[in-house]
mmCIF file with all atom_site columns, C-alpha atoms in Angstrom:
data_model
loop_
_atom_site.group_PDB
_atom_site.id
_atom_site.type_symbol
_atom_site.label_atom_id
_atom_site.label_alt_id
_atom_site.label_comp_id
_atom_site.label_asym_id
_atom_site.label_entity_id
_atom_site.label_seq_id
_atom_site.pdbx_PDB_ins_code
_atom_site.Cartn_x
_atom_site.Cartn_y
_atom_site.Cartn_z
_atom_site.occupancy
_atom_site.B_iso_or_equiv
_atom_site.pdbx_formal_charge
_atom_site.auth_seq_id
_atom_site.auth_comp_id
_atom_site.auth_asym_id
_atom_site.auth_atom_id
_atom_site.pdbx_PDB_model_num
ATOM 1   C CA . ALA A 1 1   ? -189.350 -117.999 25.561  1.00 49.00 ? 1   ALA A CA 1
ATOM 2   C CA . ARG A 1 2   ? -187.826 -119.605 22.575  1.00 47.00 ? 2   ARG A CA 1
ATOM 3   C CA . SER A 1 3   ? -187.393 -116.407 20.568  1.00 48.00 ? 3   SER A CA 1
ATOM 4   C CA . LEU A 1 4   ? -186.036 -114.638 23.623  1.00 47.00 ? 4   LEU A CA 1
ATOM 5   C CA . ASN A 1 5   ? -183.440 -117.407 23.825  1.00 48.00 ? 5   ASN A CA 1
ATOM 6   C CA . THR A 1 6   ? -182.562 -117.023 20.216  1.00 51.00 ? 6   THR A CA 1
ATOM 7   C CA . ASP A 1 7   ? -182.174 -113.319 20.615  1.00 51.00 ? 7   ASP A CA 1
ATOM 8   C CA . PHE A 1 8   ? -179.909 -113.814 23.601  1.00 48.00 ? 8   PHE A CA 1
ATOM 9   C CA . GLN A 1 9   ? -177.785 -116.329 21.638  1.00 54.00 ? 9   GLN A CA 1
ATOM 10  C CA . ALA A 1 10  ? -177.537 -113.888 18.789  1.00 54.00 ? 10  ALA A CA 1
ATOM 11  C CA . TYR A 1 11  ? -176.466 -111.249 21.242  1.00 47.00 ? 11  TYR A CA 1
ATOM 12  C CA . GLN A 1 12  ? -173.838 -113.539 22.776  1.00 50.00 ? 12  GLN A CA 1
ATOM 13  C CA . GLN A 1 13  ? -172.405 -114.212 19.421  1.00 54.00 ? 13  GLN A CA 1
ATOM 14  C CA . LYS A 1 14  ? -172.000 -110.501 18.765  1.00 50.00 ? 14  LYS A CA 1
ATOM 15  C CA . LYS A 1 15  ? -170.172 -109.940 22.030  1.00 44.00 ? 15  LYS A CA 1
ATOM 16  C CA . GLY A 1 16  ? -166.405 -109.665 22.095  1.00 45.00 ? 16  GLY A CA 1
ATOM 17  C CA . ARG A 1 17  ? -164.035 -111.691 24.374  1.00 40.00 ? 17  ARG A CA 1
ATOM 18  C CA . TYR A 1 18  ? -164.560 -109.400 27.354  1.00 39.00 ? 18  TYR A CA 1
ATOM 19  C CA . GLY A 1 19  ? -168.248 -108.983 26.987  1.00 43.00 ? 19  GLY A CA 1
ATOM 20  C CA . GLN A 1 20  ? -168.151 -105.799 24.878  1.00 42.00 ? 20  GLN A CA 1
ATOM 21  C CA . GLN A 1 21  ? -170.451 -105.745 21.845  1.00 42.00 ? 21  GLN A CA 1
ATOM 22  C CA . LYS A 1 22  ? -168.572 -106.078 18.580  1.00 40.00 ? 22  LYS A CA 1
ATOM 23  C CA . PRO A 1 23  ? -169.325 -103.558 15.924  1.00 40.00 ? 23  PRO A CA 1
ATOM 24  C CA . GLN A 1 24  ? -171.191 -105.233 13.171  1.00 40.00 ? 24  GLN A CA 1
ATOM 25  C CA . LYS A 1 25  ? -169.424 -105.233 9.773   1.00 37.00 ? 25  LYS A CA 1
ATOM 26  C CA . LYS A 1 26  ? -171.370 -104.031 6.912   1.00 36.00 ? 26  LYS A CA 1
ATOM 27  C CA . PRO A 1 27  ? -170.483 -105.465 3.513   1.00 36.00 ? 27  PRO A CA 1
ATOM 28  C CA . VAL A 1 28  ? -168.894 -102.920 1.225   1.00 38.00 ? 28  VAL A CA 1
ATOM 29  C CA . GLY A 1 29  ? -170.956 -102.049 -1.714  1.00 41.00 ? 29  GLY A CA 1
ATOM 30  C CA . LEU A 1 30  ? -172.923 -105.054 -2.788  1.00 43.00 ? 30  LEU A CA 1
ATOM 31  C CA . PRO A 1 31  ? -176.599 -105.476 -1.500  1.00 43.00 ? 31  PRO A CA 1
ATOM 32  C CA . GLU A 1 32  ? -177.699 -108.375 0.677   1.00 45.00 ? 32  GLU A CA 1
ATOM 33  C CA . ASN A 1 33  ? -179.110 -111.466 -1.091  1.00 45.00 ? 33  ASN A CA 1
ATOM 34  C CA . PRO A 1 34  ? -182.634 -111.777 -0.060  1.00 44.00 ? 34  PRO A CA 1
ATOM 35  C CA . ASN A 1 35  ? -183.312 -115.321 -1.170  1.00 46.00 ? 35  ASN A CA 1
ATOM 36  C CA . GLY A 1 36  ? -180.293 -116.745 0.768   1.00 47.00 ? 36  GLY A CA 1
ATOM 37  C CA . LYS A 1 37  ? -178.467 -118.188 -2.152  1.00 52.00 ? 37  LYS A CA 1
ATOM 38  C CA . LEU A 1 38  ? -174.817 -118.304 -1.887  1.00 60.00 ? 38  LEU A CA 1
ATOM 39  C CA . ARG A 1 39  ? -173.616 -115.188 -3.799  1.00 78.00 ? 39  ARG A CA 1
ATOM 40  C CA . THR A 1 40  ? -170.404 -115.040 -5.819  1.00 87.00 ? 40  THR A CA 1
ATOM 41  C CA . VAL A 1 41  ? -168.859 -111.972 -7.681  1.00 92.00 ? 41  VAL A CA 1
ATOM 42  C CA . GLU A 1 42  ? -170.110 -113.625 -10.822 1.00 94.00 ? 42  GLU A CA 1
ATOM 43  C CA . SER A 1 43  ? -173.657 -113.750 -9.771  1.00 92.00 ? 43  SER A CA 1
ATOM 44  C CA . ASP A 1 44  ? -173.532 -110.084 -8.724  1.00 92.00 ? 44  ASP A CA 1
ATOM 45  C CA . LEU A 1 45  ? -171.928 -109.054 -11.985 1.00 92.00 ? 45  LEU A CA 1
ATOM 46  C CA . LEU A 1 46  ? -174.409 -111.159 -14.044 1.00 93.00 ? 46  LEU A CA 1
ATOM 47  C CA . GLY A 1 47  ? -177.324 -109.468 -12.335 1.00 92.00 ? 47  GLY A CA 1
ATOM 48  C CA . LEU A 1 48  ? -175.728 -105.998 -13.160 1.00 92.00 ? 48  LEU A CA 1
ATOM 49  C CA . ILE A 1 49  ? -174.959 -106.816 -16.726 1.00 91.00 ? 49  ILE A CA 1
ATOM 50  C CA . VAL A 1 50  ? -178.477 -108.247 -17.480 1.00 92.00 ? 50  VAL A CA 1
ATOM 51  C CA . GLN A 1 51  ? -180.192 -105.344 -15.964 1.00 90.00 ? 51  GLN A CA 1
ATOM 52  C CA . ASN A 1 52  ? -178.093 -102.498 -17.334 1.00 89.00 ? 52  ASN A CA 1
ATOM 53  C CA . GLU A 1 53  ? -177.456 -101.862 -20.994 1.00 87.00 ? 53  GLU A CA 1
ATOM 54  C CA . SER A 1 54  ? -174.841 -99.145  -20.066 1.00 85.00 ? 54  SER A CA 1
ATOM 55  C CA . LEU A 1 55  ? -172.732 -101.893 -18.346 1.00 87.00 ? 55  LEU A CA 1
ATOM 56  C CA . ARG A 1 56  ? -173.004 -104.132 -21.369 1.00 87.00 ? 56  ARG A CA 1
ATOM 57  C CA . SER A 1 57  ? -171.110 -101.489 -23.428 1.00 82.00 ? 57  SER A CA 1
ATOM 58  C CA . LYS A 1 58  ? -168.190 -101.893 -20.995 1.00 79.00 ? 58  LYS A CA 1
ATOM 59  C CA . LEU A 1 59  ? -168.001 -105.588 -21.844 1.00 77.00 ? 59  LEU A CA 1
ATOM 60  C CA . LYS A 1 60  ? -168.120 -104.857 -25.497 1.00 73.00 ? 60  LYS A CA 1
ATOM 61  C CA . GLU A 1 61  ? -164.925 -102.556 -25.139 1.00 73.00 ? 61  GLU A CA 1
ATOM 62  C CA . ASN A 1 62  ? -162.937 -104.818 -22.780 1.00 75.00 ? 62  ASN A CA 1
ATOM 63  C CA . ASP A 1 63  ? -162.336 -108.539 -22.447 1.00 78.00 ? 63  ASP A CA 1
ATOM 64  C CA . PHE A 1 64  ? -162.761 -109.573 -18.865 1.00 83.00 ? 64  PHE A CA 1
ATOM 65  C CA . THR A 1 65  ? -163.250 -113.322 -19.493 1.00 88.00 ? 65  THR A CA 1
ATOM 66  C CA . ASP A 1 66  ? -159.763 -114.210 -17.878 1.00 90.00 ? 66  ASP A CA 1
ATOM 67  C CA . LEU A 1 67  ? -161.014 -112.715 -14.667 1.00 92.00 ? 67  LEU A CA 1
ATOM 68  C CA . ILE A 1 68  ? -164.323 -114.822 -14.593 1.00 92.00 ? 68  ILE A CA 1
ATOM 69  C CA . ASP A 1 69  ? -164.555 -118.019 -12.666 1.00 92.00 ? 69  ASP A CA 1
ATOM 70  C CA . PRO A 1 70  ? -166.222 -120.556 -15.045 1.00 92.00 ? 70  PRO A CA 1
ATOM 71  C CA . ALA A 1 71  ? -167.003 -122.968 -12.075 1.00 91.00 ? 71  ALA A CA 1
ATOM 72  C CA . SER A 1 72  ? -170.535 -121.495 -11.615 1.00 92.00 ? 72  SER A CA 1
ATOM 73  C CA . VAL A 1 73  ? -173.548 -121.185 -13.867 1.00 94.00 ? 73  VAL A CA 1
ATOM 74  C CA . GLU A 1 74  ? -173.328 -117.421 -13.618 1.00 95.00 ? 74  GLU A CA 1
ATOM 75  C CA . GLY A 1 75  ? -169.597 -117.475 -14.513 1.00 94.00 ? 75  GLY A CA 1
ATOM 76  C CA . ARG A 1 76  ? -170.160 -119.592 -17.669 1.00 94.00 ? 76  ARG A CA 1
ATOM 77  C CA . LEU A 1 77  ? -173.071 -117.304 -18.673 1.00 94.00 ? 77  LEU A CA 1
ATOM 78  C CA . LEU A 1 78  ? -170.854 -114.242 -18.323 1.00 93.00 ? 78  LEU A CA 1
ATOM 79  C CA . ILE A 1 79  ? -168.143 -115.719 -20.511 1.00 93.00 ? 79  ILE A CA 1
ATOM 80  C CA . ARG A 1 80  ? -170.686 -116.390 -23.234 1.00 93.00 ? 80  ARG A CA 1
ATOM 81  C CA . ILE A 1 81  ? -172.345 -112.939 -22.806 1.00 92.00 ? 81  ILE A CA 1
ATOM 82  C CA . CYS A 1 82  ? -168.915 -111.367 -23.106 1.00 90.00 ? 82  CYS A CA 1
ATOM 83  C CA . ALA A 1 83  ? -168.155 -113.398 -26.414 1.00 90.00 ? 83  ALA A CA 1
ATOM 84  C CA . GLU A 1 84  ? -171.733 -112.578 -27.780 1.00 91.00 ? 84  GLU A CA 1
ATOM 85  C CA . LEU A 1 85  ? -171.356 -108.788 -27.122 1.00 89.00 ? 85  LEU A CA 1
ATOM 86  C CA . ARG A 1 86  ? -167.976 -108.683 -28.972 1.00 88.00 ? 86  ARG A CA 1
ATOM 87  C CA . GLU A 1 87  ? -169.603 -110.505 -31.823 1.00 89.00 ? 87  GLU A CA 1
ATOM 88  C CA . ASP A 1 88  ? -172.894 -108.578 -31.853 1.00 89.00 ? 88  ASP A CA 1
ATOM 89  C CA . PRO A 1 89  ? -172.755 -105.288 -29.778 1.00 87.00 ? 89  PRO A CA 1
ATOM 90  C CA . SER A 1 90  ? -176.610 -105.034 -30.009 1.00 89.00 ? 90  SER A CA 1
ATOM 91  C CA . TRP A 1 91  ? -177.146 -108.289 -28.084 1.00 90.00 ? 91  TRP A CA 1
ATOM 92  C CA . SER A 1 92  ? -179.682 -107.969 -25.304 1.00 91.00 ? 92  SER A CA 1
ATOM 93  C CA . PRO A 1 93  ? -180.882 -110.440 -22.585 1.00 92.00 ? 93  PRO A CA 1
ATOM 94  C CA . GLU A 1 94  ? -184.593 -109.509 -23.315 1.00 90.00 ? 94  GLU A CA 1
ATOM 95  C CA . LYS A 1 95  ? -184.414 -110.571 -27.024 1.00 90.00 ? 95  LYS A CA 1
ATOM 96  C CA . ASP A 1 96  ? -181.592 -112.782 -27.457 1.00 88.00 ? 96  ASP A CA 1
ATOM 97  C CA . SER A 1 97  ? -181.035 -114.811 -24.288 1.00 90.00 ? 97  SER A CA 1
ATOM 98  C CA . GLU A 1 98  ? -181.288 -118.093 -26.109 1.00 90.00 ? 98  GLU A CA 1
ATOM 99  C CA . LEU A 1 99  ? -178.013 -117.247 -27.986 1.00 90.00 ? 99  LEU A CA 1
ATOM 100 C CA . VAL A 1 100 ? -176.022 -117.624 -24.642 1.00 92.00 ? 100 VAL A CA 1
ATOM 101 C CA . CYS A 1 101 ? -178.106 -120.071 -22.651 1.00 93.00 ? 101 CYS A CA 1
ATOM 102 C CA . GLU A 1 102 ? -177.404 -123.705 -23.050 1.00 93.00 ? 102 GLU A CA 1
ATOM 103 C CA . ASN A 1 103 ? -180.309 -124.980 -20.940 1.00 93.00 ? 103 ASN A CA 1
ATOM 104 C CA . GLU A 1 104 ? -183.545 -124.138 -19.183 1.00 94.00 ? 104 GLU A CA 1
ATOM 105 C CA . VAL A 1 105 ? -181.776 -123.463 -15.862 1.00 93.00 ? 105 VAL A CA 1
ATOM 106 C CA . GLU A 1 106 ? -179.701 -120.672 -17.456 1.00 93.00 ? 106 GLU A CA 1
ATOM 107 C CA . GLN A 1 107 ? -182.738 -119.342 -19.347 1.00 93.00 ? 107 GLN A CA 1
ATOM 108 C CA . ASN A 1 108 ? -184.670 -119.335 -16.051 1.00 93.00 ? 108 ASN A CA 1
ATOM 109 C CA . LEU A 1 109 ? -181.858 -117.473 -14.387 1.00 93.00 ? 109 LEU A CA 1
ATOM 110 C CA . ILE A 1 110 ? -181.716 -114.649 -16.990 1.00 93.00 ? 110 ILE A CA 1
ATOM 111 C CA . TYR A 1 111 ? -185.487 -114.417 -16.744 1.00 92.00 ? 111 TYR A CA 1
ATOM 112 C CA . ALA A 1 112 ? -185.305 -114.102 -12.960 1.00 91.00 ? 112 ALA A CA 1
ATOM 113 C CA . LEU A 1 113 ? -182.805 -111.414 -13.178 1.00 91.00 ? 113 LEU A CA 1
ATOM 114 C CA . LEU A 1 114 ? -184.798 -109.535 -15.798 1.00 90.00 ? 114 LEU A CA 1
ATOM 115 C CA . THR A 1 115 ? -187.837 -109.674 -13.553 1.00 88.00 ? 115 THR A CA 1
ATOM 116 C CA . ASP A 1 116 ? -186.040 -108.822 -10.405 1.00 84.00 ? 116 ASP A CA 1
ATOM 117 C CA . GLU A 1 117 ? -187.372 -105.552 -8.901  1.00 78.00 ? 117 GLU A CA 1
ATOM 118 C CA . GLY A 1 118 ? -184.456 -105.012 -6.522  1.00 73.00 ? 118 GLY A CA 1
ATOM 119 C CA . VAL A 1 119 ? -182.272 -103.435 -9.002  1.00 68.00 ? 119 VAL A CA 1
ATOM 120 C CA . PRO A 1 120 ? -179.414 -101.425 -7.324  1.00 72.00 ? 120 PRO A CA 1
ATOM 121 C CA . THR A 1 121 ? -179.018 -97.754  -8.237  1.00 76.00 ? 121 THR A CA 1
ATOM 122 C CA . GLU A 1 122 ? -175.160 -97.313  -7.925  1.00 86.00 ? 122 GLU A CA 1
ATOM 123 C CA . VAL A 1 123 ? -174.575 -99.767  -10.873 1.00 88.00 ? 123 VAL A CA 1
ATOM 124 C CA . ASP A 1 124 ? -171.277 -98.111  -11.954 1.00 89.00 ? 124 ASP A CA 1
ATOM 125 C CA . ASP A 1 125 ? -169.927 -98.384  -8.358  1.00 90.00 ? 125 ASP A CA 1
ATOM 126 C CA . LEU A 1 126 ? -171.000 -101.909 -7.959  1.00 91.00 ? 126 LEU A CA 1
ATOM 127 C CA . PHE A 1 127 ? -169.629 -102.824 -11.307 1.00 91.00 ? 127 PHE A CA 1
ATOM 128 C CA . ALA A 1 128 ? -166.280 -101.534 -10.210 1.00 90.00 ? 128 ALA A CA 1
ATOM 129 C CA . ILE A 1 129 ? -166.430 -103.334 -6.955  1.00 91.00 ? 129 ILE A CA 1
ATOM 130 C CA . CYS A 1 130 ? -167.104 -106.644 -8.781  1.00 91.00 ? 130 CYS A CA 1
ATOM 131 C CA . MET A 1 131 ? -164.234 -105.929 -11.339 1.00 90.00 ? 131 MET A CA 1
ATOM 132 C CA . LYS A 1 132 ? -161.792 -105.080 -8.453  1.00 91.00 ? 132 LYS A CA 1
ATOM 133 C CA . SER A 1 133 ? -162.939 -108.285 -6.618  1.00 92.00 ? 133 SER A CA 1
ATOM 134 C CA . MET A 1 134 ? -162.432 -110.534 -9.647  1.00 92.00 ? 134 MET A CA 1
ATOM 135 C CA . GLN A 1 135 ? -159.044 -108.848 -10.507 1.00 91.00 ? 135 GLN A CA 1
ATOM 136 C CA . HIS A 1 136 ? -157.828 -109.534 -6.882  1.00 92.00 ? 136 HIS A CA 1
ATOM 137 C CA . ARG A 1 137 ? -158.878 -113.122 -6.983  1.00 93.00 ? 137 ARG A CA 1
ATOM 138 C CA . TYR A 1 138 ? -157.158 -113.573 -10.389 1.00 93.00 ? 138 TYR A CA 1
ATOM 139 C CA . ASP A 1 139 ? -153.936 -111.839 -9.119  1.00 93.00 ? 139 ASP A CA 1
ATOM 140 C CA . LYS A 1 140 ? -153.755 -114.056 -6.138  1.00 93.00 ? 140 LYS A CA 1
ATOM 141 C CA . ARG A 1 141 ? -154.302 -117.292 -8.261  1.00 92.00 ? 141 ARG A CA 1
ATOM 142 C CA . LYS A 1 142 ? -151.672 -116.062 -10.777 1.00 92.00 ? 142 LYS A CA 1
ATOM 143 C CA . LEU A 1 143 ? -149.309 -115.410 -7.875  1.00 92.00 ? 143 LEU A CA 1
ATOM 144 C CA . ARG A 1 144 ? -149.672 -118.842 -6.576  1.00 92.00 ? 144 ARG A CA 1
ATOM 145 C CA . SER A 1 145 ? -149.020 -120.341 -10.052 1.00 90.00 ? 145 SER A CA 1
ATOM 146 C CA . ILE A 1 146 ? -145.786 -118.349 -10.423 1.00 89.00 ? 146 ILE A CA 1
ATOM 147 C CA . GLU A 1 147 ? -144.608 -119.208 -6.990  1.00 89.00 ? 147 GLU A CA 1
ATOM 148 C CA . HIS A 1 148 ? -145.250 -122.964 -7.871  1.00 88.00 ? 148 HIS A CA 1
ATOM 149 C CA . LYS A 1 149 ? -143.324 -122.623 -11.041 1.00 84.00 ? 149 LYS A CA 1
ATOM 150 C CA . LEU A 1 150 ? -140.375 -120.859 -9.036  1.00 84.00 ? 150 LEU A CA 1
ATOM 151 C CA . ASN A 1 151 ? -140.365 -123.424 -6.352  1.00 84.00 ? 151 ASN A CA 1
ATOM 152 C CA . LYS A 1 152 ? -140.097 -126.321 -8.919  1.00 79.00 ? 152 LYS A CA 1
ATOM 153 C CA . GLY A 1 153 ? -137.423 -124.438 -10.834 1.00 68.00 ? 153 GLY A CA 1
ATOM 154 C CA . VAL A 1 154 ? -137.108 -127.248 -13.217 1.00 68.00 ? 154 VAL A CA 1
ATOM 155 C CA . ASN A 1 155 ? -136.323 -126.467 -17.020 1.00 75.00 ? 155 ASN A CA 1
ATOM 156 C CA . VAL A 1 156 ? -136.592 -122.729 -16.439 1.00 75.00 ? 156 VAL A CA 1
ATOM 157 C CA . SER A 1 157 ? -134.118 -120.591 -18.326 1.00 81.00 ? 157 SER A CA 1
ATOM 158 C CA . ALA A 1 158 ? -132.591 -117.484 -16.863 1.00 83.00 ? 158 ALA A CA 1
ATOM 159 C CA . ASP A 1 159 ? -134.777 -115.155 -18.923 1.00 87.00 ? 159 ASP A CA 1
ATOM 160 C CA . GLU A 1 160 ? -137.873 -117.041 -17.912 1.00 86.00 ? 160 GLU A CA 1
ATOM 161 C CA . LEU A 1 161 ? -136.717 -116.938 -14.257 1.00 85.00 ? 161 LEU A CA 1
ATOM 162 C CA . THR A 1 162 ? -136.131 -113.106 -14.550 1.00 88.00 ? 162 THR A CA 1
ATOM 163 C CA . ALA A 1 163 ? -139.627 -112.650 -16.174 1.00 89.00 ? 163 ALA A CA 1
ATOM 164 C CA . LEU A 1 164 ? -141.366 -114.737 -13.442 1.00 87.00 ? 164 LEU A CA 1
ATOM 165 C CA . PHE A 1 165 ? -139.666 -112.820 -10.593 1.00 87.00 ? 165 PHE A CA 1
ATOM 166 C CA . THR A 1 166 ? -140.692 -109.574 -12.258 1.00 90.00 ? 166 THR A CA 1
ATOM 167 C CA . GLU A 1 167 ? -144.254 -110.681 -12.716 1.00 89.00 ? 167 GLU A CA 1
ATOM 168 C CA . LYS A 1 168 ? -144.257 -111.921 -9.053  1.00 89.00 ? 168 LYS A CA 1
ATOM 169 C CA . MET A 1 169 ? -143.159 -108.561 -7.765  1.00 91.00 ? 169 MET A CA 1
ATOM 170 C CA . GLU A 1 170 ? -145.761 -106.734 -9.876  1.00 91.00 ? 170 GLU A CA 1
ATOM 171 C CA . LEU A 1 171 ? -148.547 -108.978 -8.675  1.00 88.00 ? 171 LEU A CA 1
ATOM 172 C CA . GLN A 1 172 ? -147.441 -108.614 -5.020  1.00 89.00 ? 172 GLN A CA 1
ATOM 173 C CA . ARG A 1 173 ? -147.418 -104.924 -5.355  1.00 90.00 ? 173 ARG A CA 1
ATOM 174 C CA . ARG A 1 174 ? -150.975 -104.937 -7.042  1.00 88.00 ? 174 ARG A CA 1
ATOM 175 C CA . ILE A 1 175 ? -152.351 -107.205 -4.315  1.00 85.00 ? 175 ILE A CA 1
ATOM 176 C CA . ALA A 1 176 ? -150.965 -104.960 -1.604  1.00 88.00 ? 176 ALA A CA 1
ATOM 177 C CA . ASN A 1 177 ? -152.443 -101.922 -3.192  1.00 85.00 ? 177 ASN A CA 1
ATOM 178 C CA . GLN A 1 178 ? -155.885 -103.671 -3.416  1.00 77.00 ? 178 GLN A CA 1
ATOM 179 C CA . ARG A 1 179 ? -155.651 -104.544 0.212   1.00 74.00 ? 179 ARG A CA 1
ATOM 180 C CA . SER A 1 180 ? -154.817 -101.088 1.218   1.00 71.00 ? 180 SER A CA 1
ATOM 181 C CA . GLN A 1 181 ? -157.980 -99.657  -0.736  1.00 69.00 ? 181 GLN A CA 1
ATOM 182 C CA . HIS A 1 182 ? -160.379 -101.792 1.290   1.00 57.00 ? 182 HIS A CA 1
#
């Protein structure tokens, strides 16, 4: 009876306002996290980078560190991995993880990712999704910062004001384009 009640409650939550069942939204691109840990773009990207040498070459060619949120362990590891790859393009997590790990927690995280058997197959697509998501988040944060400066308006020259308005318009355009692509 208990599981029947649980099933009914789950059904009720899926129903719309007038009793029609809502279509379930499927997440775009990224696979579900089996261990229930809160996922971030950084954790998804770290897994892709650790497991795929082809993606590490993309980090060698471009500096994405401005887009990475350093608030999480995964974000801080990504920043260090990017720096390490620019310094040593042959860096690999299998041999050289101690060069980017500052503690045992980070070392264990790299090891867990290396031994994870649920490696996604569409790595280039997932990498692109992660990068777009981080760019979108960065653009929104930058836009808020510019709007804050414009609202304060203190000690801002006419040239700086023009540059801020131009950047604001560019960011708004880019954010709108990113929304329309989803």
